[in-house]
Tab-separated table of C-alpha atoms in Angstrom:
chain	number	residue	atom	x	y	z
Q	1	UNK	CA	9.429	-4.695	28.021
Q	2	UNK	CA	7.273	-6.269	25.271
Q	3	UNK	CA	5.480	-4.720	22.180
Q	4	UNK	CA	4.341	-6.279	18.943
Q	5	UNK	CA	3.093	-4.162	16.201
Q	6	UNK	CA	4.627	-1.712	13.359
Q	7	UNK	CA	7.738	0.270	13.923
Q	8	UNK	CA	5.760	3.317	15.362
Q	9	UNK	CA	4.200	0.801	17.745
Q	10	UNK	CA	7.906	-0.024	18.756
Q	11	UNK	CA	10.199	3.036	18.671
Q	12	UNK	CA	8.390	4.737	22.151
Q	13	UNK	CA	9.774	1.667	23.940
Q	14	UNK	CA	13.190	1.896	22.276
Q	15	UNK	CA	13.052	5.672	23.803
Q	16	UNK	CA	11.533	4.252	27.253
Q	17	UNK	CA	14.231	1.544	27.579
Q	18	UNK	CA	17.521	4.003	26.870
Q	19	UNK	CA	15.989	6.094	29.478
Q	20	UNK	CA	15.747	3.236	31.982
Q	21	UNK	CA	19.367	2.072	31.093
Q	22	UNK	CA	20.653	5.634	31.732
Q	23	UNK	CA	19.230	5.708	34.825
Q	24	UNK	CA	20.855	2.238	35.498
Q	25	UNK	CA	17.917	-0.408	35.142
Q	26	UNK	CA	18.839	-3.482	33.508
Q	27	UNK	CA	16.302	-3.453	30.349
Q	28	UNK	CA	15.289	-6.143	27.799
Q	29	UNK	CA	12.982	-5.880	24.659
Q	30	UNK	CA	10.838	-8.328	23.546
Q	31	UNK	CA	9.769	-7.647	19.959
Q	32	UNK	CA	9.833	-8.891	16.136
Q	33	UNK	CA	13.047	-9.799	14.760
Q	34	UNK	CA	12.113	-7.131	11.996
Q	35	UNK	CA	13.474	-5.034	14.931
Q	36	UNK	CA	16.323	-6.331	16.309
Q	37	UNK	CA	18.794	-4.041	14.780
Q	38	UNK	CA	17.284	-1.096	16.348
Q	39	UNK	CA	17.212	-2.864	20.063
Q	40	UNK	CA	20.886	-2.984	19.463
Q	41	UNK	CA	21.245	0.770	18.783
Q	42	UNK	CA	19.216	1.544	21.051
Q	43	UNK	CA	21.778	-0.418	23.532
Q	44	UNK	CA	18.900	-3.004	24.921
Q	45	UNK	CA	18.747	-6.757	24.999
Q	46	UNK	CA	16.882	-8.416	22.114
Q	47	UNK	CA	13.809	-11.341	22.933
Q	48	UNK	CA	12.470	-12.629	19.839
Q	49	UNK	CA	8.808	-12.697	19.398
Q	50	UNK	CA	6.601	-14.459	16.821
Q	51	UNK	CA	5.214	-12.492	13.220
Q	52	UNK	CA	6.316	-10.023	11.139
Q	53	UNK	CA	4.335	-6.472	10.880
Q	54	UNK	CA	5.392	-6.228	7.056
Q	55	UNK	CA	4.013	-9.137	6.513
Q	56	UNK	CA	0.887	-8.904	8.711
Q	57	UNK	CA	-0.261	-5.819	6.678
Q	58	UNK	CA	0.897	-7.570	2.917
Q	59	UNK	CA	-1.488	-9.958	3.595
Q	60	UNK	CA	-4.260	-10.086	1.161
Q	61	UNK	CA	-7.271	-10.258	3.768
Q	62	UNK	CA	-5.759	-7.246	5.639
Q	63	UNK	CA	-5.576	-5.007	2.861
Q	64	UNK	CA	-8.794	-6.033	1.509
Q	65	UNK	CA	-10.348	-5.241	4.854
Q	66	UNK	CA	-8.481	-1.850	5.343
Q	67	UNK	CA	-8.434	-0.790	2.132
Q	68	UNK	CA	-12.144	-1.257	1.045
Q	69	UNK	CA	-14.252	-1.457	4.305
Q	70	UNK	CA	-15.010	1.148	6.740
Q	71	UNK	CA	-14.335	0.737	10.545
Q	72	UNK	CA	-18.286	0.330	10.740
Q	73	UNK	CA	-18.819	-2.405	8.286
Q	74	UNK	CA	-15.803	-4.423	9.628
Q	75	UNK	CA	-16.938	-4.408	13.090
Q	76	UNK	CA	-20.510	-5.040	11.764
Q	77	UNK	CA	-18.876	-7.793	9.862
Q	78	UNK	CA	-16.527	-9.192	13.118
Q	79	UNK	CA	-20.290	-9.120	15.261
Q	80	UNK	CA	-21.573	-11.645	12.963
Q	81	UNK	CA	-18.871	-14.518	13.271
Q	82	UNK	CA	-20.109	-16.429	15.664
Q	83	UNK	CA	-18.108	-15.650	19.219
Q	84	UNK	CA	-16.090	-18.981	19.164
Q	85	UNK	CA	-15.006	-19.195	15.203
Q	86	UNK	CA	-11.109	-19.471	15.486
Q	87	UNK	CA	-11.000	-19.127	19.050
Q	88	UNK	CA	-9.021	-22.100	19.604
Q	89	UNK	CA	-6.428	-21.122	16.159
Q	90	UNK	CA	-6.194	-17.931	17.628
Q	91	UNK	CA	-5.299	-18.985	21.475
Q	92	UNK	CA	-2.484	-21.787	19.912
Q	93	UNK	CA	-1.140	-17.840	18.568
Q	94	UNK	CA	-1.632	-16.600	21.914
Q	95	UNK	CA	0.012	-19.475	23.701
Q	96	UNK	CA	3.256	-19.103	21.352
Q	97	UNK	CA	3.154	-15.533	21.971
Q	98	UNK	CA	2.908	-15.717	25.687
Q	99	UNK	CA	5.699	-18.627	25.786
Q	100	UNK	CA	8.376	-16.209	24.242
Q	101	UNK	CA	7.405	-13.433	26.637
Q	102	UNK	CA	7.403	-15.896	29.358
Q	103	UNK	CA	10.705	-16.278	28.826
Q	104	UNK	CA	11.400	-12.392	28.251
Q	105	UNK	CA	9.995	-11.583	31.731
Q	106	UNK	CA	11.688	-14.431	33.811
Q	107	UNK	CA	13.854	-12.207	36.755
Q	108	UNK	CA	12.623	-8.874	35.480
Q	109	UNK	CA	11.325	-6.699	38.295
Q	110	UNK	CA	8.893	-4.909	35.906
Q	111	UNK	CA	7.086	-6.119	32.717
Q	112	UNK	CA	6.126	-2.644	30.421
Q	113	UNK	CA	3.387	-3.628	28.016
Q	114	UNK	CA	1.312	-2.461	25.164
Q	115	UNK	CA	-1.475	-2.334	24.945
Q	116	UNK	CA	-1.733	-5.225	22.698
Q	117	UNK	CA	-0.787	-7.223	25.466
Q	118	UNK	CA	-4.290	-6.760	27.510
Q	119	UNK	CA	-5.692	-9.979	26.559
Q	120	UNK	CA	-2.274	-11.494	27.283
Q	121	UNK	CA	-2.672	-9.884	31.002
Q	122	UNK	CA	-5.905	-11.453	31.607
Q	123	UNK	CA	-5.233	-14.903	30.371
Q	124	UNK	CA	-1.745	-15.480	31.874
Q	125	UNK	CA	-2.428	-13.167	35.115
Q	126	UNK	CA	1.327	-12.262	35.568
Q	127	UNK	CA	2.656	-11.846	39.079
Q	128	UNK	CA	5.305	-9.578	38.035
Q	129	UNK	CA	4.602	-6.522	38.539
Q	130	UNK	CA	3.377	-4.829	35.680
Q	131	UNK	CA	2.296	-1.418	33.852
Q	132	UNK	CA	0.607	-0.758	29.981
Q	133	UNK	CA	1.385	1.471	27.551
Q	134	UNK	CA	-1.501	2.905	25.126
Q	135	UNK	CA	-1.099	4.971	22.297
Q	136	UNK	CA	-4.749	6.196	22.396
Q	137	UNK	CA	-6.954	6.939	25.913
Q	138	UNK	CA	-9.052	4.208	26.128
Q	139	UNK	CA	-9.688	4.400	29.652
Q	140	UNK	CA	-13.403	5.469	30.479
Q	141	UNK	CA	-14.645	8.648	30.842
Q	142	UNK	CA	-17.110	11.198	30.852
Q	143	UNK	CA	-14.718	13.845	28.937
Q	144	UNK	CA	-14.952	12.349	25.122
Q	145	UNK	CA	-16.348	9.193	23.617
Q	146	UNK	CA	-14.543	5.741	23.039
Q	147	UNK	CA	-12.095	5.227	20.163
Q	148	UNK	CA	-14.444	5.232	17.013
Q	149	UNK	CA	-17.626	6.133	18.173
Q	150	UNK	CA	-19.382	9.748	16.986
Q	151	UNK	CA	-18.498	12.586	18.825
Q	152	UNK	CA	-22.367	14.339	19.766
Q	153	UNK	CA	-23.252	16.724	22.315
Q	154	UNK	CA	-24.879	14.570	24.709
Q	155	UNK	CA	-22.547	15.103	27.783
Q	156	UNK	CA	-20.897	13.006	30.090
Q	157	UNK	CA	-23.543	10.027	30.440
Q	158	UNK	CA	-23.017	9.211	26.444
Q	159	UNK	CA	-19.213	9.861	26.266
Q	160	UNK	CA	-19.402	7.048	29.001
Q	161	UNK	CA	-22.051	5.280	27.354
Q	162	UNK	CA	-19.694	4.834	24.584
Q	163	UNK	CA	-16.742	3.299	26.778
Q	164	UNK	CA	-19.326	0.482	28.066
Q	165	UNK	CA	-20.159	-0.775	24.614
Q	166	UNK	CA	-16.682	-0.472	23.266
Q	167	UNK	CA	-15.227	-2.518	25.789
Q	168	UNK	CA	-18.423	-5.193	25.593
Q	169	UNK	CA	-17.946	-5.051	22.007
Q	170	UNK	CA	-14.634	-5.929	22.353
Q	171	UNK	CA	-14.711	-8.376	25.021
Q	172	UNK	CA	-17.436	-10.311	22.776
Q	173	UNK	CA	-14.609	-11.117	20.394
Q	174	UNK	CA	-11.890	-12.032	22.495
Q	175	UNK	CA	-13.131	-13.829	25.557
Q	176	UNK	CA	-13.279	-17.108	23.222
Q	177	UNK	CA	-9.490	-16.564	22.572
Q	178	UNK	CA	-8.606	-16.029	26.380
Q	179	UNK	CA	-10.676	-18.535	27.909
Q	180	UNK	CA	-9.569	-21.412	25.476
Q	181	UNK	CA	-6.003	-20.403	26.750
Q	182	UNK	CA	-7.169	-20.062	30.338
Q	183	UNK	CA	-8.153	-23.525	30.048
Q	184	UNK	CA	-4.724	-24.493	28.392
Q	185	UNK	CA	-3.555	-23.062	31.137
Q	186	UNK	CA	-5.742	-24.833	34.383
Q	187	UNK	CA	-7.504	-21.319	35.025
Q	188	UNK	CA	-10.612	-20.717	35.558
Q	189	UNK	CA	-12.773	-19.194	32.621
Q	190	UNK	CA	-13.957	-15.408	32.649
Q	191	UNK	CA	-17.276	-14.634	32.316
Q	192	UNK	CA	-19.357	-12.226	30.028
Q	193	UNK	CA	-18.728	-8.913	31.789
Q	194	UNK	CA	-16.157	-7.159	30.663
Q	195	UNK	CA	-13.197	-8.018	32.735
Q	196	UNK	CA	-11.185	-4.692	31.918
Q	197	UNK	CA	-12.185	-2.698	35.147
Q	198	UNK	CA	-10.649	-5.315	37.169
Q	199	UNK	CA	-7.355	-5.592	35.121
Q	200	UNK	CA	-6.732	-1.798	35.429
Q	201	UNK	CA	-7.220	-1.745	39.124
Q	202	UNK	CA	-3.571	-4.242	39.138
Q	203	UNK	CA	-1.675	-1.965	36.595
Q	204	UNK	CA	-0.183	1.357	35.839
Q	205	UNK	CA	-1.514	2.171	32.894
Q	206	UNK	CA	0.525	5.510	30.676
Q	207	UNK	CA	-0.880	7.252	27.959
Q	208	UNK	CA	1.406	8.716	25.324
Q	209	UNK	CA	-0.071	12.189	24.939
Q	210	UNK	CA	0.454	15.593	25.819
Q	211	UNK	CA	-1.826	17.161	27.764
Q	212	UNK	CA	-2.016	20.229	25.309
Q	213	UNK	CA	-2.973	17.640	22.684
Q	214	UNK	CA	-5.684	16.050	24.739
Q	215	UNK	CA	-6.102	16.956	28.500
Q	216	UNK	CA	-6.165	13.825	31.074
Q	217	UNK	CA	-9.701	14.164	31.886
Q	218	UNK	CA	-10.445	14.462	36.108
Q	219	UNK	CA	-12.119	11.232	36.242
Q	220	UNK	CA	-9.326	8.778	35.745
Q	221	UNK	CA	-8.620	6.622	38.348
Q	222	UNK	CA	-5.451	6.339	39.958
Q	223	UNK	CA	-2.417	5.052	38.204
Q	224	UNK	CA	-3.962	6.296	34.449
Q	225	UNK	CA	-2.051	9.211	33.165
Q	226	UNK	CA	-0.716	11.382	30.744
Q	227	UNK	CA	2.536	10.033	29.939
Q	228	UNK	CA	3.897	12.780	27.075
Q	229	UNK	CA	5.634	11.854	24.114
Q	230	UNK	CA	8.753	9.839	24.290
Q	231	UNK	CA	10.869	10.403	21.044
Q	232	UNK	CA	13.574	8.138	20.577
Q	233	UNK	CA	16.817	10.201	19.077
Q	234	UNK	CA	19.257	8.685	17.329
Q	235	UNK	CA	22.803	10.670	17.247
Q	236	UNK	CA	24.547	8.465	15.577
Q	237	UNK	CA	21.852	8.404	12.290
Q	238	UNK	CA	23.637	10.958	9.626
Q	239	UNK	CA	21.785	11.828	6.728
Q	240	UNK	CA	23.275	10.630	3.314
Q	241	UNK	CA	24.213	13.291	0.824
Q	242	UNK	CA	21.418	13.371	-1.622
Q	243	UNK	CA	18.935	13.989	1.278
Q	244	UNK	CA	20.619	17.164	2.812
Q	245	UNK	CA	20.765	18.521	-0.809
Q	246	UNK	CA	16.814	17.695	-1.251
Q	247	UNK	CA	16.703	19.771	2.174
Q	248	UNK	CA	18.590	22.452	1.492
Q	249	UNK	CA	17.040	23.087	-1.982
Q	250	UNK	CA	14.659	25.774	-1.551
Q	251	UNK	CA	11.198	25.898	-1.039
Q	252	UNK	CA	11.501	23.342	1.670
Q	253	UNK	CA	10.228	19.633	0.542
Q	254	UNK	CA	6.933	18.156	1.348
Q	255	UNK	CA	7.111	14.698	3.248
Q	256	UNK	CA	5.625	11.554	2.871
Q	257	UNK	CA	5.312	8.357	5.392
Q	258	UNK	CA	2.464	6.366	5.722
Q	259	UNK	CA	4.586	3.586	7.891
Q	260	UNK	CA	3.827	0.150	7.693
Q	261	UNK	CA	0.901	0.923	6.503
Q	262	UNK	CA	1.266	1.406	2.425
Q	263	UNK	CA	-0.086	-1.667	1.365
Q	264	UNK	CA	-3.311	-1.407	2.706
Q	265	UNK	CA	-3.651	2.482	0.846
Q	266	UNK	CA	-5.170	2.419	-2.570
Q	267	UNK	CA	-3.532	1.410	-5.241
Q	268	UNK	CA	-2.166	4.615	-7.199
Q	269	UNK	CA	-1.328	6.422	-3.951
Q	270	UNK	CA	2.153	7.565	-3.851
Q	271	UNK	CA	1.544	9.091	-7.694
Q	272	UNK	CA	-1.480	11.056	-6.447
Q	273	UNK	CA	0.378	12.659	-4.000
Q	274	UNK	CA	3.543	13.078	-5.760
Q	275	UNK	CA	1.093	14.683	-8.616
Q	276	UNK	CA	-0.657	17.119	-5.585
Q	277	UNK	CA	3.138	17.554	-4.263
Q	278	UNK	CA	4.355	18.851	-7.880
Q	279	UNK	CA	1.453	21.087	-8.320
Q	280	UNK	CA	2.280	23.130	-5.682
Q	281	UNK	CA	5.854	23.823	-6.456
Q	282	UNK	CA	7.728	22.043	-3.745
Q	283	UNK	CA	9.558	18.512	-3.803
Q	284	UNK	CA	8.138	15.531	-2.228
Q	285	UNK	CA	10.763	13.280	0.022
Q	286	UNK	CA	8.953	9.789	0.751
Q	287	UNK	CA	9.546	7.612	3.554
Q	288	UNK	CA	9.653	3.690	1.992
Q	289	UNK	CA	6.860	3.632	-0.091
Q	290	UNK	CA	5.773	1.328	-2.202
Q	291	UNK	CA	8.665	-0.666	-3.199
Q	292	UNK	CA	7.101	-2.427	-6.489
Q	293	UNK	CA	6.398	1.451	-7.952
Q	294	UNK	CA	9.110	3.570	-10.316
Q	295	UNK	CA	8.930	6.823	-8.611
Q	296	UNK	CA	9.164	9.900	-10.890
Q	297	UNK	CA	12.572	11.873	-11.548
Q	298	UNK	CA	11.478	14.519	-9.106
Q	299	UNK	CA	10.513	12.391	-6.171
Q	300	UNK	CA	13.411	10.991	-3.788
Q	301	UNK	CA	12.474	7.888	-1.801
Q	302	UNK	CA	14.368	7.247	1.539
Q	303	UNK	CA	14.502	4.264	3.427
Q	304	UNK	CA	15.288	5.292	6.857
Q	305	UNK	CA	15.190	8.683	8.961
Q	306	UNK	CA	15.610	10.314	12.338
Q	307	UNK	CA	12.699	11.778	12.148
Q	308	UNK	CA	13.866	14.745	14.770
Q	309	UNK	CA	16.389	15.275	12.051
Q	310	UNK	CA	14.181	15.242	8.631
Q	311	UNK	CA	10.239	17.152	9.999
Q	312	UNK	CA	11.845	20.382	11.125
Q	313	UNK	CA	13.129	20.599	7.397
Q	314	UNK	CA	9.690	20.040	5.780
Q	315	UNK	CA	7.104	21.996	4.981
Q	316	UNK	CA	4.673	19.996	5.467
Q	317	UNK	CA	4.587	16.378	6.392
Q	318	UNK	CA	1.887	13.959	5.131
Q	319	UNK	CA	1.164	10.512	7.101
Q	320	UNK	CA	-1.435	7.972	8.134
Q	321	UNK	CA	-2.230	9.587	11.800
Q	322	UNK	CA	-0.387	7.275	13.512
Q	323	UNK	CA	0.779	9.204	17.148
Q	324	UNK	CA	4.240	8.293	16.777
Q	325	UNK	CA	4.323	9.951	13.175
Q	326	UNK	CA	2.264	12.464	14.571
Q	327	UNK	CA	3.683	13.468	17.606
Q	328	UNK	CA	6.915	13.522	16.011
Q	329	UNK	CA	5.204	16.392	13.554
Q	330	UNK	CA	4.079	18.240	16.158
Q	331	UNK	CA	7.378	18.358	18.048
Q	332	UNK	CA	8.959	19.318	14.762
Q	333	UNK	CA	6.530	22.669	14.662
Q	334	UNK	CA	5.700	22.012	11.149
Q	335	UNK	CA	1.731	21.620	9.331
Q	336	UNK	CA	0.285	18.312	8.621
Q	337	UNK	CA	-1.829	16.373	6.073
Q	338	UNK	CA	-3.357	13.345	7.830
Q	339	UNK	CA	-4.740	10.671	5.848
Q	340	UNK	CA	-5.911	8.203	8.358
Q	341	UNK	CA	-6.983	4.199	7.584
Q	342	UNK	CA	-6.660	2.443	10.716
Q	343	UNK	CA	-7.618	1.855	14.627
Q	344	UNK	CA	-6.463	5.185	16.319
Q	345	UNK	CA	-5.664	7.467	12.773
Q	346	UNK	CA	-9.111	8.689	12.699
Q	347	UNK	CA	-8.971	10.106	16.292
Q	348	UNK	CA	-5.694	11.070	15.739
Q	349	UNK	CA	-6.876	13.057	12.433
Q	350	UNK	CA	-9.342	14.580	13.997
Q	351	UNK	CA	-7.042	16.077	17.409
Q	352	UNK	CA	-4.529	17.211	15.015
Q	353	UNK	CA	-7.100	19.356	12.823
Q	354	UNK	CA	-8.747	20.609	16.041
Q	355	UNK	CA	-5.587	21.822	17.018
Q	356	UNK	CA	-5.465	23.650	13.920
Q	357	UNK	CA	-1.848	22.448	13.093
Q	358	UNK	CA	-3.763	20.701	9.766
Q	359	UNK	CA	-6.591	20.853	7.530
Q	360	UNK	CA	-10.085	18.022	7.908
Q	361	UNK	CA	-8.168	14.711	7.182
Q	362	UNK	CA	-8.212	12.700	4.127
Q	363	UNK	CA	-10.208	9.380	4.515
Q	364	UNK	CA	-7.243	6.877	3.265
Q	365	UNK	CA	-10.370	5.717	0.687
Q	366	UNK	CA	-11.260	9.566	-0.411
Q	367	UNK	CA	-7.120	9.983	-0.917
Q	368	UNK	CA	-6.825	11.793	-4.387
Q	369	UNK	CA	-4.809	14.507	-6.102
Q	370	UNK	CA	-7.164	16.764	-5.726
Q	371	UNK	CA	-7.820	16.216	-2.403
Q	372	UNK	CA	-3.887	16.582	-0.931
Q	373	UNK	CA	-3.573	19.149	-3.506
Q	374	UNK	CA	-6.069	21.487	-1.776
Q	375	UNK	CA	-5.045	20.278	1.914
Q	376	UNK	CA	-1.241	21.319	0.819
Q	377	UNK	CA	-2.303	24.294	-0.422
Q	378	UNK	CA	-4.191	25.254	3.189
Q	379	UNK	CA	-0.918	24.370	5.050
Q	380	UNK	CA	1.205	25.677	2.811
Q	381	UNK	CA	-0.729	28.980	2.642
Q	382	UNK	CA	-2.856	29.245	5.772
Q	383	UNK	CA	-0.713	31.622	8.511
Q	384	UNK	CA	-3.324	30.266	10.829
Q	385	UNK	CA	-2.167	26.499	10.488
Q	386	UNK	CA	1.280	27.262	10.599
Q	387	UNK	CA	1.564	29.376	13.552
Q	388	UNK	CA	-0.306	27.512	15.437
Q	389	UNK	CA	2.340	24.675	14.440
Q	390	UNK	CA	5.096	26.967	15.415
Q	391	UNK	CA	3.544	27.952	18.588
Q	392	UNK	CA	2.757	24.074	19.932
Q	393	UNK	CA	6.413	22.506	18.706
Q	394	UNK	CA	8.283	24.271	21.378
Q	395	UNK	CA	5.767	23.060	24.179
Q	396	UNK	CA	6.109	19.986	23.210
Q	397	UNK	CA	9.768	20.067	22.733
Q	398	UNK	CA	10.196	21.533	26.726
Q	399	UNK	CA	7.793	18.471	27.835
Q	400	UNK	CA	9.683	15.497	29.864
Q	401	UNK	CA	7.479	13.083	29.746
Q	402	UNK	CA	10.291	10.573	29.765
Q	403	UNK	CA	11.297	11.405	32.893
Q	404	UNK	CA	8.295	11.298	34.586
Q	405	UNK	CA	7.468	7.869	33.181
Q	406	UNK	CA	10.334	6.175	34.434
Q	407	UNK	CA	9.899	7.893	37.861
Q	408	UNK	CA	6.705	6.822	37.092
Q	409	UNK	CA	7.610	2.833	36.775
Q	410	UNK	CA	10.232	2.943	39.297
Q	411	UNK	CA	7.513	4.409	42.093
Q	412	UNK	CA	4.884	1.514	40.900
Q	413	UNK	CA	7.670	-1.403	41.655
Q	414	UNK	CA	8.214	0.375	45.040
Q	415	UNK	CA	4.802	0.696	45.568
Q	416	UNK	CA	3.900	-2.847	44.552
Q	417	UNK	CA	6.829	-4.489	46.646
Q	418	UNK	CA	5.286	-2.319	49.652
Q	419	UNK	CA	8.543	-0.239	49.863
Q	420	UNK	CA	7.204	2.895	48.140
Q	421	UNK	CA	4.464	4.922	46.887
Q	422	UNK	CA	3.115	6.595	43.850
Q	423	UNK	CA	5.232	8.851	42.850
Q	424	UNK	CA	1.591	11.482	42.071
């Protein structure tokens, strides 16, 4: 397995490969050393990868572009660099990236991607067999638009209209990077059109959702599914002392993570909330944080959770939309404040208040104390929001979505060798 990216990026394969060992499957990682002590928990074997996530998102050009530009003017801004600028920088990165995972997939049976690892798909072409895993449906369709773009009631033609100029929009910017490792490589170039359709068609590709968050819509193609959630617990995490008595202390505390992500969130951020947090009565527990800010008296910052452990406890949790986080809140059957900033948040923002399990996210930019304040005060107070929390943790509590993704995986290697077939 390989996945670069934050630790919410990471933990669903921690929770995919403990399945696969129990079921007796021989099962290395391939990530950031940032993560190599939770490989080893999770009982897998450890392949070092280039970069850091911490440091990717400290890095003064990512915050600035996060933190002050909206997804429109950076992709406005990204269209006018000319196609090639960097390509060649940016390949040497994919070429050192692709020579550790090289390495990682020599004898496996089965290489389990990201989805960051498309454009490492089509420039290696891997005979391995191989399946992706996406935290967001970006397979076409005529259900609901592509990743980012406006939601309008045109019907199916636009939701699909969407898809084609995502993926050409996308393709723009990183055929440069592929082709100048193709050529590295003694391959042949790829041309302008998009090469995605073809890629899928050699793949399994698994979407973690649950189909009562977002149903898999009847015209995906074979082999693109509804994976559920996979949620990585971790019995041998026990919380320290001064945590179980912020717990236990009644009215039940309000929780904060925004991930990897805090640097990027305006500056000022954790004492807005913690401000919104006090007005409403209740304690506020924060996941990391900021670690250059003095937290107030009343505010206890933890550095690590089980998650399955801590949400059921909460009131309310707060985070950055991420579907980990998210999916973790839901499972808990607790309300949510979502203040999105990044790739898949907004979608993510906008399925969770749809749901009605939280209020209209919080633009990361908009974030203020008034702004959580009155969100808080809707989950906290709002029946509505919090049955309908109640009601969906359960469901997605009784969901095995585990299981069928490693039947899943096992049926695509029997299928691929010619020994086997889909398993549905």
């Amino acid at each position: 397995m390989a996945v670069v990216g934050s630790r919410g990026d990471v933990q669903p394969f921690l929770a995919l490969g403990s399945a696969m060992r129990e079921r007796g499957h021989e099962v290395r990682l391939a990530t950031h050393a940032d993560f190599r002590e939770l490989t080893a928990e999770a009982g897998l074997e450890f392949h070092p990868v280039p970069g850091s996530p911490r440091h990717y998102f400290e890095s003064p050009e990512v915050i600035e572009s996060l933190r002050y530009r909206s997804p429109a003017t950076r992709l406005l801004r990204s269209l006018r660099r000319p196609p090639n600028a960097d390509a060649k920088a940016a390949a040497a990165g994919l070429a050192q990236l692709q020579s550790r995972l090289s390495s990682a997939y020599e004898g496996a049976d089965l290489v389990v991607g990201s989805s960051f690892n498309r454009n490492i798909f089509l420039a290696a072409e891997p005979e391995t067999p191989w399946a992706m895993v996406s935290w967001y449906p970006s397979t076409p369709t005529s259900a609901f638009p592509a990743m980012g773009a406006p939601s309008l009631p045109l019907g199916g033609w636009y939701n699909r209209l969407t898809h084609r100029i995502s993926r050409a929009m996308e393709w723009r910017m990183t055929r440069p990077i592929v082709n100048a490792y193709r050529d590295d490589l003694g391959l042949r170039p790829l041309g302008t059109g998009t090469p995605f359709a073809e890629l899928e068609r050699r793949g399994a590709f698994l979407y973690l959702q649950s189909p009562d968050v977002l149903p898999a819509p009847a015209d995906w193609p074979r082999g693109h599914m509804l994976a559920g959630y996979w949620y990585w617990d971790r019995p041998d995490w026990t919380p320290g002392p001064e945590l179980v008595e912020a717990v236990e202390r009644k009215p039940e505390p309000i929780v904060l993570s925004f991930g990897s992500l805090w640097p990027a969130y305006p500056p000022g951020s954790l004492h807005m909330v913690a401000d919104a947090v006090r007005r409403t009565g209740h304690r506020l527990i924060v996941v990391d944080g900021p670690s250059q800010e003095e937290l107030p008296d009343d505010v206890l910052r933890i550095h690590d959770a089980d998650y399955s452990w801590l949400f059921p406890r909460a009131a309310t949790v707060i985070h950055h939309g991420g579907f980990g986080t998210g999916s973790a809140v839901l499972r808990a059957g607790v309300p949510q404040v979502v203040v999105p900033i990044f790739v898949d948040h907004p979608f993510w923002a906008a399925r969770m208040a749809a749901l009605g399990v939280a209020p209209a996210p919080i633009p990361a930019p908009r974030l203020s104390t008034t702004r959580v304040h009155d969100a808080l005060i809707r989950t906290l107070g709002d029946h509505r929001i919090r049955d309908r929390a109640r009601w969906i943790g359960p469901r997605i509590e009784a969901e095995r979505g585990l299981d069928e993704a490693c039947a899943l995986l096992e049926s695509w290697v029997g299928d691929r060798a010619g020994n086997g077939t889909w398993a549905r």
